[in-house]
Short mmCIF file of C-alpha atoms in Angstrom, two decimals:
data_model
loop_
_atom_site.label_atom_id
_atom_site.label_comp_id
_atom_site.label_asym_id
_atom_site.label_seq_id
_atom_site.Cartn_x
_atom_site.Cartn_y
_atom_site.Cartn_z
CA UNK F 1 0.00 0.00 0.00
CA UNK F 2 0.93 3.62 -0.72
CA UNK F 3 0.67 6.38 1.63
CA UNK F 4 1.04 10.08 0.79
CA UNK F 5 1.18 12.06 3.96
CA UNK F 6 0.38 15.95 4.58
CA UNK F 7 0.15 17.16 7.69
CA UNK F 8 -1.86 20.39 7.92
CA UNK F 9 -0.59 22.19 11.11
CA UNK F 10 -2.94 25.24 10.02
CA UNK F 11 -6.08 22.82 8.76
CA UNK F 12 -8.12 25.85 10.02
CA UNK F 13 -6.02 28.58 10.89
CA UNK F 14 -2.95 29.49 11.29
CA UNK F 15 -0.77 30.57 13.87
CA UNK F 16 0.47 33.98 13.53
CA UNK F 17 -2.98 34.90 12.29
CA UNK F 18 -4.81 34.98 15.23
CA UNK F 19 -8.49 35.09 14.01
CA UNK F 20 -7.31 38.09 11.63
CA UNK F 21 -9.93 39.07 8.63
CA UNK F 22 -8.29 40.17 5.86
CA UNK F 23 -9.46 41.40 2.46
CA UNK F 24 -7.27 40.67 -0.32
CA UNK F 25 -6.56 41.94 -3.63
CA UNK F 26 -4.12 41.02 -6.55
CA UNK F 27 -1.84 43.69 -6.29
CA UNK F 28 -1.16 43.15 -2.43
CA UNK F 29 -0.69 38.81 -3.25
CA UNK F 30 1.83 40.16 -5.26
CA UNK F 31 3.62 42.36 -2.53
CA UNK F 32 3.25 38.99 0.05
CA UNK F 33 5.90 36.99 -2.94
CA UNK F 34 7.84 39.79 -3.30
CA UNK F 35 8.63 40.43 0.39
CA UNK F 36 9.42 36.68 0.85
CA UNK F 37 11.87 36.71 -2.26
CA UNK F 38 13.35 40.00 -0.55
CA UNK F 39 13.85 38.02 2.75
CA UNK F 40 14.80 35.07 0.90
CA UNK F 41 17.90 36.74 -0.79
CA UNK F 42 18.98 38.87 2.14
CA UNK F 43 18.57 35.58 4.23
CA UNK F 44 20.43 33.52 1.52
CA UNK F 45 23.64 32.13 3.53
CA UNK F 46 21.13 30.89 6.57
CA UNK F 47 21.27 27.46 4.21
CA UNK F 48 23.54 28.62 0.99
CA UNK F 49 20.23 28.01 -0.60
CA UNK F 50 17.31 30.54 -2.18
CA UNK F 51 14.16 29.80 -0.15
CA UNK F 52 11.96 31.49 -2.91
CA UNK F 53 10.78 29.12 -5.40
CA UNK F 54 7.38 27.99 -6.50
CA UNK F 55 4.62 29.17 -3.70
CA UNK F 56 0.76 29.29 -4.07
CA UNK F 57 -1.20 31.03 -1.48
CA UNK F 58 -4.96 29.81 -1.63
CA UNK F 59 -8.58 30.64 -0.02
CA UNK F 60 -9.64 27.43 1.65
CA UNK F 61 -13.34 28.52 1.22
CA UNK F 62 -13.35 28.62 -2.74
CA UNK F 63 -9.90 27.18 -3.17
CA UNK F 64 -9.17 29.87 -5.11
CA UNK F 65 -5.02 29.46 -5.91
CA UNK F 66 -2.18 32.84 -6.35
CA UNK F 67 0.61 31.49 -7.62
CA UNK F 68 4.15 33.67 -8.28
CA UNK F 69 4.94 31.49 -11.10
CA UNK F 70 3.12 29.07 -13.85
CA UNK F 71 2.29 25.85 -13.26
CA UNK F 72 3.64 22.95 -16.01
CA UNK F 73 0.31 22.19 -16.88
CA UNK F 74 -1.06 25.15 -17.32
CA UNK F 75 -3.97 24.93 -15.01
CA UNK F 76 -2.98 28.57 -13.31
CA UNK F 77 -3.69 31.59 -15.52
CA UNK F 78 -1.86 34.93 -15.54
CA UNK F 79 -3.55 37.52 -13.85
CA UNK F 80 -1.14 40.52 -13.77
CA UNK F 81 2.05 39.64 -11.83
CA UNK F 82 0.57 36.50 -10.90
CA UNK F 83 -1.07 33.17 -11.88
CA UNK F 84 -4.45 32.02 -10.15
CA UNK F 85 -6.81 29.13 -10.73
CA UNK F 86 -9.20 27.13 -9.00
CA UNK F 87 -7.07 23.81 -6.77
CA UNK F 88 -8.33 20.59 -7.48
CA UNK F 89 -10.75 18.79 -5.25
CA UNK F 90 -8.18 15.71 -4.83
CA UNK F 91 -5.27 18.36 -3.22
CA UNK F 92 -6.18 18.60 -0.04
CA UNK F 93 -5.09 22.38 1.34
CA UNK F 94 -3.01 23.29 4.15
CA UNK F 95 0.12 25.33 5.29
CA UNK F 96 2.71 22.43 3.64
CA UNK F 97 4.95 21.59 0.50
CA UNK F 98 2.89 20.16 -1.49
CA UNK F 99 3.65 18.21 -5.17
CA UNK F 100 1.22 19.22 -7.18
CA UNK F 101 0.88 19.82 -11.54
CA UNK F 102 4.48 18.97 -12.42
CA UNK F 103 6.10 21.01 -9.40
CA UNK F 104 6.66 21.59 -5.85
CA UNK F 105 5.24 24.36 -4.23
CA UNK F 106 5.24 25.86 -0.88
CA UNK F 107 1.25 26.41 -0.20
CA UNK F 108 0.03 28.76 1.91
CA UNK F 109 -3.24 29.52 3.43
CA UNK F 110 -5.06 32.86 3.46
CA UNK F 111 -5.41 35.01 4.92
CA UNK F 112 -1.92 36.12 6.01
CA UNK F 113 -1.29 37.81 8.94
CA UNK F 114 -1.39 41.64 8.64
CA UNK F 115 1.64 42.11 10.69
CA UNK F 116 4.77 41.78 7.96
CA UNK F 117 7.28 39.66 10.36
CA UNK F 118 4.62 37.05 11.05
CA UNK F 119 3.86 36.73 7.31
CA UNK F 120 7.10 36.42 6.07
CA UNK F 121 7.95 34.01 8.87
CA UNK F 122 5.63 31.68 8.02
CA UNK F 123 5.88 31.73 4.08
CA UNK F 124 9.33 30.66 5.04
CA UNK F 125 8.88 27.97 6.86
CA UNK F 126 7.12 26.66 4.46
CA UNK F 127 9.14 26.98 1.77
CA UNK F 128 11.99 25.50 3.96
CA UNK F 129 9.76 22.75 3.53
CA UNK F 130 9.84 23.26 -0.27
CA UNK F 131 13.45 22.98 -0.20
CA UNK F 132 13.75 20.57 3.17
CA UNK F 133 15.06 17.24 0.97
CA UNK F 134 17.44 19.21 -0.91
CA UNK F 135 19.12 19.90 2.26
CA UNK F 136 19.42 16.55 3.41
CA UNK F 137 16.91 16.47 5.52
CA UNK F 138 13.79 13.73 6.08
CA UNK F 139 10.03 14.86 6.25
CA UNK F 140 8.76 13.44 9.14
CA UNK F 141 5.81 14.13 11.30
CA UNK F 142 5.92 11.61 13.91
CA UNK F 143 3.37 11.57 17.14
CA UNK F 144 4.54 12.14 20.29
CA UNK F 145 1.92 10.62 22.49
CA UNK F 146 3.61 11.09 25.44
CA UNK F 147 3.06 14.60 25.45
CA UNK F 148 -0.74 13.88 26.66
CA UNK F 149 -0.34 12.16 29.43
CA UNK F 150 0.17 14.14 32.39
CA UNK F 151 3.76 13.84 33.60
CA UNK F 152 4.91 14.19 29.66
CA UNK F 153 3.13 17.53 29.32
CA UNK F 154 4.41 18.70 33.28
CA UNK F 155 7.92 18.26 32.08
CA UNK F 156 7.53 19.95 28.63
CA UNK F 157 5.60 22.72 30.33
CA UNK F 158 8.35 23.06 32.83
CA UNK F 159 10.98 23.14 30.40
CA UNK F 160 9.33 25.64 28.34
CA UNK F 161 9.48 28.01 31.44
CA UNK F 162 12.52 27.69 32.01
CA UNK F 163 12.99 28.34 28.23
CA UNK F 164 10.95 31.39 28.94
CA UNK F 165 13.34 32.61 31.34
CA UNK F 166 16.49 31.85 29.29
CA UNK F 167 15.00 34.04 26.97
CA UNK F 168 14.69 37.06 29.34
CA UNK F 169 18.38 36.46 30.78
CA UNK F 170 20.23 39.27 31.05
CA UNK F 171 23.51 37.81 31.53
CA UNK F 172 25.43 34.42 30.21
CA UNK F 173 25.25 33.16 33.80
CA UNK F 174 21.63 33.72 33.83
CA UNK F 175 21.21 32.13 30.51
CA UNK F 176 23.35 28.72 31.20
CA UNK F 177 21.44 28.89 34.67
CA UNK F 178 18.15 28.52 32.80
CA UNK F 179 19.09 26.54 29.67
CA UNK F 180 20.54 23.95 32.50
CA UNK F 181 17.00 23.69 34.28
CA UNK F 182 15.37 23.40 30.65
CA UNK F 183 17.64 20.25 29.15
CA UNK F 184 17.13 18.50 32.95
CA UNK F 185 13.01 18.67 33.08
CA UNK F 186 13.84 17.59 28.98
CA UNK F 187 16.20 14.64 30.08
CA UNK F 188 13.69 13.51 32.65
CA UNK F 189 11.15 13.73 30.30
CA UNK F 190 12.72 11.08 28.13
CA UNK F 191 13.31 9.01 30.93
CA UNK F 192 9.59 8.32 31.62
CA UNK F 193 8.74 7.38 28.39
CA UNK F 194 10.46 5.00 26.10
CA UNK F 195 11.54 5.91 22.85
CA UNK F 196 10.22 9.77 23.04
CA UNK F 197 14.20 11.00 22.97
CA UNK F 198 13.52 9.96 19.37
CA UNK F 199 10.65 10.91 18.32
CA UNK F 200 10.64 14.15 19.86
CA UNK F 201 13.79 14.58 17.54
CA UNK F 202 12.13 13.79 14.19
CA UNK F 203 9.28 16.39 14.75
CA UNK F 204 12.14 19.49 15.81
CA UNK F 205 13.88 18.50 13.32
CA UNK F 206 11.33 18.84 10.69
CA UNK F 207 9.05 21.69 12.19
CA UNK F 208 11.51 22.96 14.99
CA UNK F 209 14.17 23.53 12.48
CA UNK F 210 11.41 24.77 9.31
CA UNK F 211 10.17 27.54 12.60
CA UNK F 212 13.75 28.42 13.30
CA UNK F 213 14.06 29.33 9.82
CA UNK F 214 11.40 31.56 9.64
CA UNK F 215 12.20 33.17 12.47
CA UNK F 216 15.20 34.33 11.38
CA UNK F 217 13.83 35.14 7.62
CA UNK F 218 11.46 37.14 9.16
CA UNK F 219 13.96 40.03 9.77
CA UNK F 220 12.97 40.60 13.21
CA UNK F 221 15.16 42.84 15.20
CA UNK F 222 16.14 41.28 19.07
CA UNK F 223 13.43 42.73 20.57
CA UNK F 224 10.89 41.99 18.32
CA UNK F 225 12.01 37.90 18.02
CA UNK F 226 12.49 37.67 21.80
CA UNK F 227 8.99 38.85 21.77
CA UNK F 228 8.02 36.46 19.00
CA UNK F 229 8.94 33.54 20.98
CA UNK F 230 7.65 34.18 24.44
CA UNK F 231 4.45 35.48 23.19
CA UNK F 232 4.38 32.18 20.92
CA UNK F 233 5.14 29.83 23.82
CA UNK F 234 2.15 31.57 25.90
CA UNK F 235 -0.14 30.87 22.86
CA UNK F 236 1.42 27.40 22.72
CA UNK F 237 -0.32 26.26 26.62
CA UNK F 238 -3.54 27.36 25.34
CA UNK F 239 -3.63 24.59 22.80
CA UNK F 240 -5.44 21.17 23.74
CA UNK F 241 -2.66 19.05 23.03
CA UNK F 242 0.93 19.61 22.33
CA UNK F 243 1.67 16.10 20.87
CA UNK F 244 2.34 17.59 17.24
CA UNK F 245 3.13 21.04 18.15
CA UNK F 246 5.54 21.48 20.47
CA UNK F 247 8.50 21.44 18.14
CA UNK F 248 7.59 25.27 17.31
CA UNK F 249 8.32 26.15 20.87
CA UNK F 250 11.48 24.43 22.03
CA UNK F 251 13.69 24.32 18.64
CA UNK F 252 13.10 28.01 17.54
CA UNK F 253 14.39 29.25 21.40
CA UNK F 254 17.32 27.16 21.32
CA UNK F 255 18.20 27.72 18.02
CA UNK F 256 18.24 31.17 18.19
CA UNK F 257 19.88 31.91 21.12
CA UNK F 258 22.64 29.52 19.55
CA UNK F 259 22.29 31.82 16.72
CA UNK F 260 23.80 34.56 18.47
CA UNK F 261 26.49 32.59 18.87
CA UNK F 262 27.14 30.76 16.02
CA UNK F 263 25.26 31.80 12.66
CA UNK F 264 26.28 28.79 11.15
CA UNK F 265 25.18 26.22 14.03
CA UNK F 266 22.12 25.05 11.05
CA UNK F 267 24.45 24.04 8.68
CA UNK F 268 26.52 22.14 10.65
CA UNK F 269 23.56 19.65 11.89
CA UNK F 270 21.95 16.62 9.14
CA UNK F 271 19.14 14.39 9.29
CA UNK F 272 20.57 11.83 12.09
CA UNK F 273 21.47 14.49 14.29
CA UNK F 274 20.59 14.43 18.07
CA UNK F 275 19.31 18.03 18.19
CA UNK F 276 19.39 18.06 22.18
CA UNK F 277 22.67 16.19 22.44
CA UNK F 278 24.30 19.40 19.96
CA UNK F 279 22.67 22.01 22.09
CA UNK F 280 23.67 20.72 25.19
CA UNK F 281 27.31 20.47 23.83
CA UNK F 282 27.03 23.88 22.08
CA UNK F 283 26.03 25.48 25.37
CA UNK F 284 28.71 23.84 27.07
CA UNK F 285 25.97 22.30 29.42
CA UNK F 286 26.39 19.73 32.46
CA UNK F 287 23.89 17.36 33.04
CA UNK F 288 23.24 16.29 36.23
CA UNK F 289 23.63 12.81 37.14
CA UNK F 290 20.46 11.99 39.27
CA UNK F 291 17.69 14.15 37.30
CA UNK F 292 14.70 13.26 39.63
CA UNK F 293 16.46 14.64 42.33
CA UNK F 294 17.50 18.03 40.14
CA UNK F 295 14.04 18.22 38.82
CA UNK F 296 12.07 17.89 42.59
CA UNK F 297 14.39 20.64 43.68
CA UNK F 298 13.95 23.17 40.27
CA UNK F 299 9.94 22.83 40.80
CA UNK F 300 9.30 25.86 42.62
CA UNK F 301 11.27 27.91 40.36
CA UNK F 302 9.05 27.23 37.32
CA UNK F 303 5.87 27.60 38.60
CA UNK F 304 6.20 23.43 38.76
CA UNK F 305 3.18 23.42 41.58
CA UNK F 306 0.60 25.15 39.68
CA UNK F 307 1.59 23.27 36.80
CA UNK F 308 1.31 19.63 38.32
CA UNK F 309 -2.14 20.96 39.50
CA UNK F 310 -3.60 22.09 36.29
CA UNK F 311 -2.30 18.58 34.93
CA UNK F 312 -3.59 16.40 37.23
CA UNK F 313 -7.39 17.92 36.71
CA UNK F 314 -6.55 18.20 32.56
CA UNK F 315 -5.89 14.10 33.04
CA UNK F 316 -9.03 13.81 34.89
CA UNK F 317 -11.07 15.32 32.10
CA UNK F 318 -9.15 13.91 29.29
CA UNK F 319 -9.65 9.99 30.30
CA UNK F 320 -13.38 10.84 30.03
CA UNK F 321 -13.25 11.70 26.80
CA UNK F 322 -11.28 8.92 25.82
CA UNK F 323 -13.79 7.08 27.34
CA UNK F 324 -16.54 8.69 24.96
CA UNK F 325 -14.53 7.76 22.05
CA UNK F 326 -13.43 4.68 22.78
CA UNK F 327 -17.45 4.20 23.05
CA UNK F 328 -18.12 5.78 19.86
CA UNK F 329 -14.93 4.57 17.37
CA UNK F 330 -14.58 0.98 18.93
CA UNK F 331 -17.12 -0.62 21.47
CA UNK F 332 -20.07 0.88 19.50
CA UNK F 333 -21.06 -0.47 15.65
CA UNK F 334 -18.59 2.21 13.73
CA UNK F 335 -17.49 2.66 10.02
CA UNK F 336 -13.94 1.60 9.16
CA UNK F 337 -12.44 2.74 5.74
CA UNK F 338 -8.83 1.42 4.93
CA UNK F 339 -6.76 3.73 2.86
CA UNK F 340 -5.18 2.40 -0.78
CA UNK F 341 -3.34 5.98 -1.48
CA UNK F 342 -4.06 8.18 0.96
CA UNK F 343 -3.10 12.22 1.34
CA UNK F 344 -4.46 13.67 4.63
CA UNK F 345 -4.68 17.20 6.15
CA UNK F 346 -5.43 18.11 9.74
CA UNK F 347 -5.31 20.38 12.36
CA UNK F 348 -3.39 18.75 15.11
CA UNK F 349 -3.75 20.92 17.71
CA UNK F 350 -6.73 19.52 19.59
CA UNK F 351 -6.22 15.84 18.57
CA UNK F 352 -6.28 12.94 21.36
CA UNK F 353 -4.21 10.41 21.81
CA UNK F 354 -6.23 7.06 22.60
CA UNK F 355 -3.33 4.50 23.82
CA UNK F 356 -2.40 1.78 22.00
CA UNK F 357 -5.75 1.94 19.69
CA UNK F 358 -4.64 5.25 17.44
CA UNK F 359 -5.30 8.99 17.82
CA UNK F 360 -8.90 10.66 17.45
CA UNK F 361 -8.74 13.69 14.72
CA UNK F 362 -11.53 16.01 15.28
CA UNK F 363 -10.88 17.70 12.22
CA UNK F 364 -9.16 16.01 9.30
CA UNK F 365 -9.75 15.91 4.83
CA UNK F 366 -8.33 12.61 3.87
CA UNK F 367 -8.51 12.20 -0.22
CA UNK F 368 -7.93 8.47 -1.53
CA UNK F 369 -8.92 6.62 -4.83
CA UNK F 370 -12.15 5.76 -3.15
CA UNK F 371 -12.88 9.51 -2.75
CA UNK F 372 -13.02 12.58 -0.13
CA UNK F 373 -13.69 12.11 3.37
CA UNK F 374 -14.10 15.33 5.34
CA UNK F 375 -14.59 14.94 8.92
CA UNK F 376 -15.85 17.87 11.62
CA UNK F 377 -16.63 15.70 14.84
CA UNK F 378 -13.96 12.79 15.08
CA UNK F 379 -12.15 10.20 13.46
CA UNK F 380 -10.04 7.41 14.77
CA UNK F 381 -6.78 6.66 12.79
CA UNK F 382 -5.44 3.75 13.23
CA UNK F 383 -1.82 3.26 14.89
CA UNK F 384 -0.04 2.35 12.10
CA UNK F 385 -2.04 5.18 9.64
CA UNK F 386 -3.85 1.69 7.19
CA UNK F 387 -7.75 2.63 8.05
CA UNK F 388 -9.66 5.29 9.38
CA UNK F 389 -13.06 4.88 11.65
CA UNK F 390 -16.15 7.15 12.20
CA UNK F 391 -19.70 6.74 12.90
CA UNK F 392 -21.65 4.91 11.26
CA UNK F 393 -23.73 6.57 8.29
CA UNK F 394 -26.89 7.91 8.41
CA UNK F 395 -27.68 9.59 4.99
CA UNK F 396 -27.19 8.32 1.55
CA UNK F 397 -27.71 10.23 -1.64
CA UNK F 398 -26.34 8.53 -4.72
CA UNK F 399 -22.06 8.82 -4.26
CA UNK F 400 -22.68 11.20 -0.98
CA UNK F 401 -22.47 9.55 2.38
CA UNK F 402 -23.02 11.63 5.93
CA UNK F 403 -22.80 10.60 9.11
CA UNK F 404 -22.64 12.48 12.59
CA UNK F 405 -20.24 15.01 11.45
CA UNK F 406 -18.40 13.77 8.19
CA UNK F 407 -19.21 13.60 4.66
CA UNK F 408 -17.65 10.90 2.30
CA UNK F 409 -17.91 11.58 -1.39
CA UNK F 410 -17.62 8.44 -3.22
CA UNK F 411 -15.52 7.55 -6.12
CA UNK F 412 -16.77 5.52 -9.36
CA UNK F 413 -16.73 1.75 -8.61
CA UNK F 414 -16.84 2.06 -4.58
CA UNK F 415 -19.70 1.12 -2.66
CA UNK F 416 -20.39 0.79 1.26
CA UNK F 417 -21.68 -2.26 2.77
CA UNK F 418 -22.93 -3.19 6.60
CA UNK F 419 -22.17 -6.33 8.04
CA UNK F 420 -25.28 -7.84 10.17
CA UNK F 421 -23.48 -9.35 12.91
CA UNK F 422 -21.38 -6.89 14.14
CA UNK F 423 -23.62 -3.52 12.87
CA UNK F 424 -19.94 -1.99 11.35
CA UNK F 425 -19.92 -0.49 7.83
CA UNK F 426 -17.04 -1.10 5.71
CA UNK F 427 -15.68 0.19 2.25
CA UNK F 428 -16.37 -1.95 -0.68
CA UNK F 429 -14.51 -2.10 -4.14
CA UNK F 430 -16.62 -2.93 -7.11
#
């Protein structure tokens, strides 16, 4: 079986937006390509490589597509400076690099943020995602589960603090003092749950490092990135779940306050590299040898107690509502569809981690040969990402299938079937 991932960490909106309306005309598109290819060259040694390249910004309502260059098969149509045209129903959208008619192309969703920094920061990161296997490096978008349960998220949230502190220094002491108390809650962190070192590892370095590069593309001046990052770490803790997310709060810091260091510290690191082992050595940073004990005595100076509190009520309400799905995606009759060539978009800031039985997407667009699957109220993917379960339908008209929030729009030669003993619906090939 082949899978196509895309994970869609802006499936709805974006950060740096923040709820913004925007109207938008053709001549100010135009500006939005011409300030990234500005940044871009200015910005040009941060890999040895240009950034700009082929980038569509599109309307998710109408799917309307801007493009600031042609497409090989000609779907996109000059309009003045630019090209538009209407994306395919098969593409799913989302902040990403996407392949798409004969190219790749760093897609972006509208609107942008009015504030110029933000904009620019994020058309870069995406288009370091454009360019992200040319420089060696893997696109991966691995889970980290651990980051739901409580004692995972305690730890990150205490090493973010400290982060948040390190930031603020005022002096190298202060700084080591803090990066110190940041890579021990980290360390203990990995300690509690198996494996997480490493997958912690493939998400920084494939959104941690993408977010580090639009920081610095974004041509803000100390004051204003300092900013950037503590105000985006304070947005970070109001999101449901850091599982996928994270990485765009804990690479960016450390990589920039490296970057005042060392401008070249990127180039230096490749797709097997141990991102916290080459911080801690670039800081010059001493581990200490029983972390439980460090960590118990650093508590208090992170806000730790208010922080284990909020957790241990979060964990209360979450294993309720893994309860309820459990109930609706497994115990109850549900509808599983198995993927043949999947691509998939989501937002995975509120998704919810359900053990060993796969993660619950409330919102996710997965496109297959069978057809379009768009989901508003849940959907269980399976561990290993080979089927997909929701409710069971409740509406049929002709290829159109609905159920409690989702809509599957059926391809030619695909039908849906229910079996009698155990109430599920399945996908059927003709």
């Amino acid at each position: 079986m082949r899978q196509t991932f895309i994970t869609a960490l802006f499936f709805l909106s974006s950060f740096g937006v923040k709820g913004q309306k925007q109207m938008i005309s053709h001549d100010s598109l135009a500006v939005f390509f011409d300030e990234l290819k500005t940044a871009s060259t200015k910005n040009i040694r941060l890999w040895d490589k240009d950034l700009y390249g082929p980038t569509i910004l599109i309307n998710p309502k109408t799917r309307e597509v801007f493009a600031n260059e042609q497409d090989a098969e000609g779907i996109l149509k000059q309009n003045g400076n630019i090209f538009s045209g209407i994306l395919p129903p098969n593409i799913n959208i989302a902040n990403t690099a996407v392949n798409w008619s004969g190219k790749k192309w760093a897609m972006i969703m509208l609107p942008l943020s009015q504030n110029r920094q933000n904009r620019i920061n994020l058309l870069a990161h995406e288009s370091f995602h454009r360019i992200q296997p040319l420089l060696g490096f893997t696109l991966n978008n691995v889970e980290n589960n651990h980051l739901d349960q409580k004692d995972g998220r305690v730890y990150l949230r205490l090493e973010l603090e400290a982060l948040k502190r390190a930031v603020r220094s005022s002096s190298e002491k202060e700084l080591k003092q803090h990066l110190t108390s940041a890579f021990t809650f980290r360390k203990y962190r990995n300690t509690l749950y198996k494996g997480s070192e490493a997958a912690e590892n493939l998400l920084e370095l494939n959104e941690g490092v993408a977010e580090f590069t639009g920081l610095v593309v974004s041509g803000r001046n100390k004051v204003d990135a300092k900013s950037s990052l503590l105000n985006g770490i304070d947005d970070f803790m109001k999101n449901p779940t850091f599982v996928r997310s994270f990485a765009y709060h804990t690479t960016p810091v450390y990589g920039y306050l490296l970057y005042n260091k060392d401008k070249g510290w990127n180039k230096k690191i490749e797709a097997e590299t141990d991102l916290t082992g080459y911080f801690i050595k670039a800081f010059n940073i001493t581990i200490p040898t029983d972390l439980q004990k460090a960590v118990e005595k650093l508590y208090d100076d992170y806000n730790g107690k208010t922080i284990i509190k909020e957790e241990a009520e979060r964990e209360e309400r979450t294993q309720k509502l893994i309860a309820e799905y459990k109930l609706k995606f497994i115990q109850q009759p549900h509808f599983e569809i198995r993927f043949e060539k999947m691509n998939v978009s989501f937002d995975p800031r509120n998704i919810v981690p359900l053990e060993d039985k796969g993660t619950v997407y409330p919102n996710i667009r997965v496109t297959d040969l069978w057809g379009i699957l768009t989901v508003e109220n849940g959907a269980l993917m399976s561990p290993n990402w080979d089927k997909i379960s929701i409710s069971n339908p409740v509406k049929t008209e002709n290829k159109k299938i609905s159920g409690d929030g989702w809509t599957l729009e059926l391809s030619d030669g695909y039908t849906i079937s229910k079996d009698k003993d155990s109430g599920n619906y399945k996908l059927v090939k003709n």
